[in-house]
Short mmCIF file of C-alpha atoms and ligand atoms in Angstrom, two decimals:
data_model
loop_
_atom_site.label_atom_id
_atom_site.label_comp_id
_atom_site.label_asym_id
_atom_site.label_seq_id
_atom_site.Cartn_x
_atom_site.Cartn_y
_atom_site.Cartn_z
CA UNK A 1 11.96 46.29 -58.68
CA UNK A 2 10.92 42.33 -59.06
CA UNK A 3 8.67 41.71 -62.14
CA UNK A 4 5.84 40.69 -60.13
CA UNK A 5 5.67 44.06 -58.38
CA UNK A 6 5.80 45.74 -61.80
CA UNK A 7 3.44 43.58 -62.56
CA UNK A 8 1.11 44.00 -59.57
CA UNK A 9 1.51 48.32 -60.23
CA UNK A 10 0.19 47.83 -63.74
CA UNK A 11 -2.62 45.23 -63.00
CA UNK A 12 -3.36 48.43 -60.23
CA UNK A 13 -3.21 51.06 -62.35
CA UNK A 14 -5.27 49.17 -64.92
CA UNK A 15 -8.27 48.45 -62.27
CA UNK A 16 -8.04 51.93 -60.88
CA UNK A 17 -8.72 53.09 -64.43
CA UNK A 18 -11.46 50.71 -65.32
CA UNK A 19 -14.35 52.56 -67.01
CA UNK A 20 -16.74 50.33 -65.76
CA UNK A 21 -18.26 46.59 -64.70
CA UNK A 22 -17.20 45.17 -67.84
CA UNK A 23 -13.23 46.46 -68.13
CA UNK A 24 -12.97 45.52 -64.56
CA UNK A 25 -14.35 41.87 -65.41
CA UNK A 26 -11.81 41.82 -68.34
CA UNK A 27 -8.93 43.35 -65.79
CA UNK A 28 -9.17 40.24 -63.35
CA UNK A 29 -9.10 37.76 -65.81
CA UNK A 30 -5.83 39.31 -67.27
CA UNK A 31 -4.27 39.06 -63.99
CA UNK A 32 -5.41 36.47 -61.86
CA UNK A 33 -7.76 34.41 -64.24
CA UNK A 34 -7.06 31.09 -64.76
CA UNK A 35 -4.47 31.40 -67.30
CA UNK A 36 -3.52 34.98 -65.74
CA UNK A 37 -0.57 36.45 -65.69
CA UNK A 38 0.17 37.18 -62.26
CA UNK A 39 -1.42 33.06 -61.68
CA UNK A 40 1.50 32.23 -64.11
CA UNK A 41 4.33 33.51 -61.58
CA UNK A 42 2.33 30.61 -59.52
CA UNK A 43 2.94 27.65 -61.66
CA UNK A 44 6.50 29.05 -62.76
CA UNK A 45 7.37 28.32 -58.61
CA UNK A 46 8.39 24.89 -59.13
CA UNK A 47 11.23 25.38 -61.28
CA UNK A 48 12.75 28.28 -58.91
CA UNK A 49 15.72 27.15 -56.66
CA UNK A 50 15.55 27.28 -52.93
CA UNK A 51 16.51 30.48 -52.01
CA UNK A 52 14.63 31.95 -53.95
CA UNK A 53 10.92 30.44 -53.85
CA UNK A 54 10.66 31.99 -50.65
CA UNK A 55 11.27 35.20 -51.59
CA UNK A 56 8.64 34.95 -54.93
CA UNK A 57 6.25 32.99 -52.87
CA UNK A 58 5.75 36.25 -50.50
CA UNK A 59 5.56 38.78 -53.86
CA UNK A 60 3.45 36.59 -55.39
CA UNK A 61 0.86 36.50 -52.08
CA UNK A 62 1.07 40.23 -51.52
CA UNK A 63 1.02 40.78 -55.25
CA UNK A 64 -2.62 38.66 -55.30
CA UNK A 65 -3.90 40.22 -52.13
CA UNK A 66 -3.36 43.79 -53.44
CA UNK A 67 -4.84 43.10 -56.39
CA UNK A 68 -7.82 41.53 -55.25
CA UNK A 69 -8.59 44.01 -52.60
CA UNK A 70 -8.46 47.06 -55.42
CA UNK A 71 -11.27 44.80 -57.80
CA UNK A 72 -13.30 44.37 -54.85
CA UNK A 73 -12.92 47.67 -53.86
CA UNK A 74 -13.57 49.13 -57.28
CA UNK A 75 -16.24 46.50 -57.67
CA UNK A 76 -18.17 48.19 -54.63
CA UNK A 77 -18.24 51.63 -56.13
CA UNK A 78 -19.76 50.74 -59.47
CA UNK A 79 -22.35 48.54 -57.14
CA UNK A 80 -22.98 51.80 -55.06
CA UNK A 81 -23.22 54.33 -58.22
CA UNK A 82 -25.73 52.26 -60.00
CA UNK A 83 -28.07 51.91 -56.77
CA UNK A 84 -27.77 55.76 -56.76
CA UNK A 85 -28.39 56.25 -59.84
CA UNK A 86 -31.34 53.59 -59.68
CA UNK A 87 -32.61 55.80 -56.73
CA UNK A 88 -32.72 59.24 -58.18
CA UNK A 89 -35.65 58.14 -60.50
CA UNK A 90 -37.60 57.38 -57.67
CA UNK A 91 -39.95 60.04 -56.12
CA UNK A 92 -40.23 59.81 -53.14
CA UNK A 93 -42.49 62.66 -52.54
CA UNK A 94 -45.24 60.38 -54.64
CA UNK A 95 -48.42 58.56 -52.43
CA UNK A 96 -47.26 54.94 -51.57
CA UNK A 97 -49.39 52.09 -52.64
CA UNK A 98 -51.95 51.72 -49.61
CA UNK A 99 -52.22 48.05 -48.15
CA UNK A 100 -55.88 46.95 -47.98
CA UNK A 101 -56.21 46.64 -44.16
CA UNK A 102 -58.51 43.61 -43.39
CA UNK A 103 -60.98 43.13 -40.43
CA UNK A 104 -62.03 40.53 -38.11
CA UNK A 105 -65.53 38.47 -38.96
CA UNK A 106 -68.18 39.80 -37.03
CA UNK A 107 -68.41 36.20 -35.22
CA UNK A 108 -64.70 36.41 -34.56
CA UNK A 109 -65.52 39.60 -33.16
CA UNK A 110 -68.58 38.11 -30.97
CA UNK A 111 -66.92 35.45 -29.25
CA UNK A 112 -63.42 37.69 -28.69
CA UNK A 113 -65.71 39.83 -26.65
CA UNK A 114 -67.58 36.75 -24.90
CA UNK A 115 -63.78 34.88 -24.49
CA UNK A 116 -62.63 37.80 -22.42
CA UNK A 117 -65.36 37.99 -20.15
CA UNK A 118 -65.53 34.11 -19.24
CA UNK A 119 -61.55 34.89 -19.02
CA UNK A 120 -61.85 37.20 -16.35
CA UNK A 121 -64.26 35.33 -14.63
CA UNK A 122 -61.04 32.49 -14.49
CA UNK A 123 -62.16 30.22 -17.16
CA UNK A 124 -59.35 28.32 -19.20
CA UNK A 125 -59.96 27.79 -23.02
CA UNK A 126 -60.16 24.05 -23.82
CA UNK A 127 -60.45 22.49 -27.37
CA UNK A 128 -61.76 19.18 -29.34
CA UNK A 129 -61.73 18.35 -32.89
CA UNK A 130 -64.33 19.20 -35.69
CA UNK A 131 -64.28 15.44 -36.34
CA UNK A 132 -65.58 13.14 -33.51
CA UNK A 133 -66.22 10.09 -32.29
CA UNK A 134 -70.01 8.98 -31.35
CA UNK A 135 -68.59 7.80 -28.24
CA UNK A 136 -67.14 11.38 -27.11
CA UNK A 137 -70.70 12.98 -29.07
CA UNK A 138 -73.45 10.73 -28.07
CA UNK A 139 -72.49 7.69 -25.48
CA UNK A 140 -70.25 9.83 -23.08
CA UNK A 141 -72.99 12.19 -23.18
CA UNK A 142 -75.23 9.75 -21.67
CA UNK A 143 -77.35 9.86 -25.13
CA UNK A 144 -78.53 6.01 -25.30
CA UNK A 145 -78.71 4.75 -29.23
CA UNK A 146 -82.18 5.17 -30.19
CA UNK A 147 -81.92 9.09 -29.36
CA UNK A 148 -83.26 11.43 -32.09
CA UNK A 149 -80.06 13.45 -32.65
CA UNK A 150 -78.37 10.61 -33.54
CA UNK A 151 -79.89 10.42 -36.62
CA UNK A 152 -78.76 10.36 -40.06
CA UNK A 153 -81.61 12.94 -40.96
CA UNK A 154 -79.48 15.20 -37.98
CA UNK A 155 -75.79 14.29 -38.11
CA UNK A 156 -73.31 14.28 -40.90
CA UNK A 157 -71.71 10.86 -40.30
CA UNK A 158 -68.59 10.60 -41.89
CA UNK A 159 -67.70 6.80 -44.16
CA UNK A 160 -65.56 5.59 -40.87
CA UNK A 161 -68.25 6.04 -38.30
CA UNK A 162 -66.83 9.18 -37.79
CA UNK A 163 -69.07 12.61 -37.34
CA UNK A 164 -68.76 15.98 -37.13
CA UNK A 165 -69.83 16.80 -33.73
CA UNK A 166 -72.97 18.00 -33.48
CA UNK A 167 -72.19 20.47 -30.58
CA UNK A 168 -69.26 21.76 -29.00
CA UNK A 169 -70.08 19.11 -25.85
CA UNK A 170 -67.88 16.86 -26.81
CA UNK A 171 -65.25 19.15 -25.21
CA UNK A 172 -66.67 18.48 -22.17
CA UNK A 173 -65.94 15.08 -22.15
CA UNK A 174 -62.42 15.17 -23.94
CA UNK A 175 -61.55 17.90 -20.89
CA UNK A 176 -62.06 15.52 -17.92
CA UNK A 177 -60.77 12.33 -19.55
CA UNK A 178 -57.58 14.59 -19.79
CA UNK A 179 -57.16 16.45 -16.47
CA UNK A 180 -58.51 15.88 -12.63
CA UNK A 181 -60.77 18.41 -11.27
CA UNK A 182 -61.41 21.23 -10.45
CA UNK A 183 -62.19 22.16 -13.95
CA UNK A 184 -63.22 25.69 -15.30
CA UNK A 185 -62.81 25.77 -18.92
CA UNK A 186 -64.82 27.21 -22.05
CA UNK A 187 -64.11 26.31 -25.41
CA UNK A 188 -65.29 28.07 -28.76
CA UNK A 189 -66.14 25.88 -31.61
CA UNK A 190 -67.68 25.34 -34.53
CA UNK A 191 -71.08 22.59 -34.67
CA UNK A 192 -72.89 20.68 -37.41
CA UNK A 193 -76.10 19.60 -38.40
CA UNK A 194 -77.74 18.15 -41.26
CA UNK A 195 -80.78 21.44 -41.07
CA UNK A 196 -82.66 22.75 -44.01
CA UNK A 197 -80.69 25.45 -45.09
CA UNK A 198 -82.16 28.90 -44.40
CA UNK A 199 -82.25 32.51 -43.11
CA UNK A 200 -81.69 30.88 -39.04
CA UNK A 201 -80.44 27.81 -40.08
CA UNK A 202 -76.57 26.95 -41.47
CA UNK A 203 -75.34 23.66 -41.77
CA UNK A 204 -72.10 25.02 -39.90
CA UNK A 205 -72.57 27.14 -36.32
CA UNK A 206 -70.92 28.41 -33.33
CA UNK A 207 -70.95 27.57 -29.58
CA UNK A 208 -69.12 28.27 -26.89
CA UNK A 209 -69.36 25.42 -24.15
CA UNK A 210 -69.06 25.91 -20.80
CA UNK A 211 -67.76 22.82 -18.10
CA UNK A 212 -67.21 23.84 -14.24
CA UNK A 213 -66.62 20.99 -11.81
CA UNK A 214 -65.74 21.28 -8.54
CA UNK A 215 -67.00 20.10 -4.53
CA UNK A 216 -70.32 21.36 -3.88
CA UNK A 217 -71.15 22.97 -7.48
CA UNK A 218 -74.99 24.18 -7.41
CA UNK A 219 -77.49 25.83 -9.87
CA UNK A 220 -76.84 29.07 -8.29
CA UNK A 221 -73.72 28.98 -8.84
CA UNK A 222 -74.67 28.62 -13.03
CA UNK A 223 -77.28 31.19 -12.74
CA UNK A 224 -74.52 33.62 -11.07
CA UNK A 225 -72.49 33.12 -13.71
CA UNK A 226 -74.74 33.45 -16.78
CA UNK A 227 -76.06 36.17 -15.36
CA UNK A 228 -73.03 37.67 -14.89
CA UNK A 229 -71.84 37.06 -18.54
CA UNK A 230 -75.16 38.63 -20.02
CA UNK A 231 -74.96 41.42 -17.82
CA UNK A 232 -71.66 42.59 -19.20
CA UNK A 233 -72.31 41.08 -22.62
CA UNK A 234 -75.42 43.35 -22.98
CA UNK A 235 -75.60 46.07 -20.19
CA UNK A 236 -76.45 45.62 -16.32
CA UNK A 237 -80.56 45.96 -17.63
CA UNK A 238 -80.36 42.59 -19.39
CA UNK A 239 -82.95 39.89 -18.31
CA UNK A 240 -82.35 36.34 -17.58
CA UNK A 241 -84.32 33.93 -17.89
CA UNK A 242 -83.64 29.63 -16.68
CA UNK A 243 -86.47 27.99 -18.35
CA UNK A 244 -86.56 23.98 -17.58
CA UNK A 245 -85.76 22.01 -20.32
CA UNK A 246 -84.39 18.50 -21.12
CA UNK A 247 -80.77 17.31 -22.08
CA UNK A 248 -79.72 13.77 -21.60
CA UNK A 249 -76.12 15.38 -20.09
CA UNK A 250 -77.47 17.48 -17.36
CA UNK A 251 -79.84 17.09 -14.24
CA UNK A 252 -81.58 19.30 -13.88
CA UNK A 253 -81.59 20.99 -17.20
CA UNK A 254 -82.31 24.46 -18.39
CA UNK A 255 -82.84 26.57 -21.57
CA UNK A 256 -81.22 30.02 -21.03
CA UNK A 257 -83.42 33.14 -22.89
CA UNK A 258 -82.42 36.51 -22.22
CA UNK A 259 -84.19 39.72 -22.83
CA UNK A 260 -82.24 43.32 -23.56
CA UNK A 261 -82.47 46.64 -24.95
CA UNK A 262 -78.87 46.06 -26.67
CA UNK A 263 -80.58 43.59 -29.22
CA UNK A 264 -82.20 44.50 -32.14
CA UNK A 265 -85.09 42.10 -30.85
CA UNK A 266 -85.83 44.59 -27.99
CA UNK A 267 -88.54 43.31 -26.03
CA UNK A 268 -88.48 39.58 -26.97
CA UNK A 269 -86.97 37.16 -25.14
CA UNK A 270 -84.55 35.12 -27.43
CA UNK A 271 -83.33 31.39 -26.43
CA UNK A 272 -80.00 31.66 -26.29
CA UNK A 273 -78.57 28.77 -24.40
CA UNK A 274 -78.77 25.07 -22.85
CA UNK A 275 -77.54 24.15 -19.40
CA UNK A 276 -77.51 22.03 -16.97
CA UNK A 277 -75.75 20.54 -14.03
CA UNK A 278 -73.63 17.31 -14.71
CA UNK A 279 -75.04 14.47 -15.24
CA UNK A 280 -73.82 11.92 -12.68
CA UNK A 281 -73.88 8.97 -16.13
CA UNK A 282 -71.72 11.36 -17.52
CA UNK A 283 -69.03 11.36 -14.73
CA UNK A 284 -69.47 7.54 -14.40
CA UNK A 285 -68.61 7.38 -18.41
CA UNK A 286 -65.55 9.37 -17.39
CA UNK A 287 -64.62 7.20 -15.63
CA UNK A 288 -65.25 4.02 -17.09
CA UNK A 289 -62.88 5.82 -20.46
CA UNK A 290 -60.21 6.65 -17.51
CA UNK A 291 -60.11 3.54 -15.75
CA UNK A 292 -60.12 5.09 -12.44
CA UNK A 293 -62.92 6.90 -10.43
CA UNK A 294 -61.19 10.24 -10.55
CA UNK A 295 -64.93 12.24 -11.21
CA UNK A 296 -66.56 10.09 -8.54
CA UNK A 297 -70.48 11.64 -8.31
CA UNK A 298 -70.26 11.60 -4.46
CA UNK A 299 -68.23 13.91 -4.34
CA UNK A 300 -67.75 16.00 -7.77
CA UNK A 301 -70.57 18.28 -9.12
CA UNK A 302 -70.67 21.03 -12.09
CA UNK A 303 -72.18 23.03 -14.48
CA UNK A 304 -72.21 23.17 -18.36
CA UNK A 305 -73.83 25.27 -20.96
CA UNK A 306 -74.03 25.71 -24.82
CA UNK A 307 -74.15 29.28 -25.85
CA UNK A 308 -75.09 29.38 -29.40
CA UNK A 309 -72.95 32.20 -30.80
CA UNK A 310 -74.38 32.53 -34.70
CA UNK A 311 -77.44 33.62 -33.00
CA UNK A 312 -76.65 35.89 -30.40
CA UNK A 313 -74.38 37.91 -33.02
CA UNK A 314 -77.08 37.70 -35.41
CA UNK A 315 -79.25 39.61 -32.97
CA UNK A 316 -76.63 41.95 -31.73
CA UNK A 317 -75.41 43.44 -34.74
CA UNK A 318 -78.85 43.44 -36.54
CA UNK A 319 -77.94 40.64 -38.92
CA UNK A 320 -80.97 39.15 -40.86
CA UNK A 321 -79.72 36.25 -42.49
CA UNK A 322 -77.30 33.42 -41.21
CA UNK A 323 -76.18 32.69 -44.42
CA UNK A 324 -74.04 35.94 -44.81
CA UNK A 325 -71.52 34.90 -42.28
CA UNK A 326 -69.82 32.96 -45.29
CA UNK A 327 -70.85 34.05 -47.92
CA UNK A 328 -67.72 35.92 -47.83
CA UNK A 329 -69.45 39.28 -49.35
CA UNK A 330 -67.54 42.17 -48.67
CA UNK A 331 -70.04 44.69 -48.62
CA UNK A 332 -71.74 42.92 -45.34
CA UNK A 333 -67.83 42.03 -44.04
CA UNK A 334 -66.95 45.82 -44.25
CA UNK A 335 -69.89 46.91 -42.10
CA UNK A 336 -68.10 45.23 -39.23
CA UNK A 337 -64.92 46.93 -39.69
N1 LIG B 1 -75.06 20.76 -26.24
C1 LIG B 1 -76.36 21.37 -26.07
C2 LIG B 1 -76.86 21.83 -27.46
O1 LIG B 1 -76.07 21.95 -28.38
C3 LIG B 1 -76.30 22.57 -25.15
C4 LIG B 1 -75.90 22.22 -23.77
C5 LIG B 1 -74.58 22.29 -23.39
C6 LIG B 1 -76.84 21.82 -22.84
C7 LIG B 1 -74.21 21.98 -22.09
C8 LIG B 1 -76.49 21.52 -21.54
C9 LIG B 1 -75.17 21.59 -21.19
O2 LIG B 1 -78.03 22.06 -27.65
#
């Protein structure tokens, strides 16, 4: 038998024999460490003549391929034992940790349910940012200058002549300078005003707009569709109710109340929305910001609305203060769970 085989059968023996992590550690270093002695038949190759390096070169191969194959495989079974072992001390007939399950914010919850229904009656959600222009918040919305919501008293301007819009109407605008028509979109939002803070009032609230433009777009076709959102919002015995009112965005305009036995205000009617149909300065606007005459007033009308959301939930679940929609209490988050 070569040396190096003897060699390899002892550095096998020795590893099949190893006690544990540690001995095994101390085997591979013996034999194929650095200055090992199976490595030394490597550096001994040079000064062996021709016929033979061959011969050595293949012993010395198989010699460190069988040896590294049993540490490995030795290595494996200690690293199986001790998970095992780490195992058995674990009962696994012991109660797991529970997970604290979370739920979704009552307003979350208000406008999933009021998203599906304007989904199903084919609107498309659009979107705007929380930070506006006055252009897209005021001037597109045919609000001239001297208009009281402009105000510093009403609107948080921002250093840069920036603002954070004071309704979710600036959608409406950023919607039509982006796409043709037809349009049939809604988009849920958050608002801001500079109010008093109190029990009805936040500085932060929720709309969902509404924008429908198409040929021949009347008021019945907004009162159809309100109507049809309250009705499955709040049963079939909800009233509706278009009271005129004034926006500078719509012509003619209309505050929405309704009146139902599903809110906790019962026989009150509660204002719950503006609307309007298009206002023909705010297609021309469009237009002017699109240089083209793509919303041309001849022949486009629509619809929008404002559906104040804080409100409407507020009423619906019973909820007497606006101020506990973040206020992040979880004693009045867990009651909508
Ligand atoms: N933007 C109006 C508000 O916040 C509501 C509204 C929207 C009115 C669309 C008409 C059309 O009060």
């Amino acid at each position: 038998m070569h040396p190096l085989e003897q060699l390899r059968d002892e550095a096998l023996r020795e590893i099949a024999g190893a006690p544990d992590e540690k001995a095994l550690e101390a085997a591979r270093v013996k034999y194929l460490g650095k200055s090992g002695s199976i490595s030394a038949w490597g550096e001994q190759m040079k000064s062996l003549g021709k016929e033979e390096r061959p011969i050595v070169g293949q012993l010395l191969n198989e010699a460190r391929n069988g040896v590294t194959a049993a540490l490995e495989e030795r290595a494996a079974k200690f690293r199986a034992q001790s998970e095992s072992e780490a195992l058995a001390n674990i009962d696994i007939s012991l109660p797991g940790t529970p997970h604290e399950i979370g739920s979704l914010h009552p307003l979350t919850q208000m406008l999933d349910r009021a998203i599906g229904i304007f989904r199903r009656m084919g609107f498309a959600l659009a979107d705007g940012p929380d930070i506006e222009t006055e252009w897209h918040c005021f001037d597109a919305l045919n609000t001239p200058p001297d208009h009281p919501a402009r105000n510093e008293q009403d609107t948080f301007y921002l250093p840069d002549g920036r603002l954070l819009r004071t309704h979710t109407s600036t959608v409406q605008i950023r919607t039509m300078e982006s796409a043709p028509p037809p349009i049939r979109v809604i988009a849920p939002g958050a608002a801001y005003r500079r109010d008093e803070v109190d029990a009805t009032h936040s500085a932060q609230f929720h709309q969902i707009e509404g924008l429908y433009v198409d040929e021949n777009v009347s008021v019945a076709d907004l009162k159809g569709a309100l109507e049809f959102f309250f009705h499955e919002l709040l049963g079939p015995d909800t009233a509706v109710r278009f009271r005129p009112h004034y926006f500078p965005f719509t012509e003619p305009s209309f505050e929405i109340d309704v009146k139902s036995r599903a809110l906790k205000s019962g026989e009150q009617w509660i204002e719950i929305a503006g609307s309007g149909m298009v206002h023909p300065a705010v297609f021309e606007e469009v237009n002017q910001a699109r240089g083209d005459d793509t919303y041309d007033p001849e022949k486009w009308t629509g619809y929008a609305f404002g559906l104040g959301m804080d409100r409407l939930a507020m009423i619906l679940f019973g909820i007497p203060d606006i101020r506990f929609f973040a206020q992040n209490d979880l004693r009045f988050l867990r009651q909508f769970a």
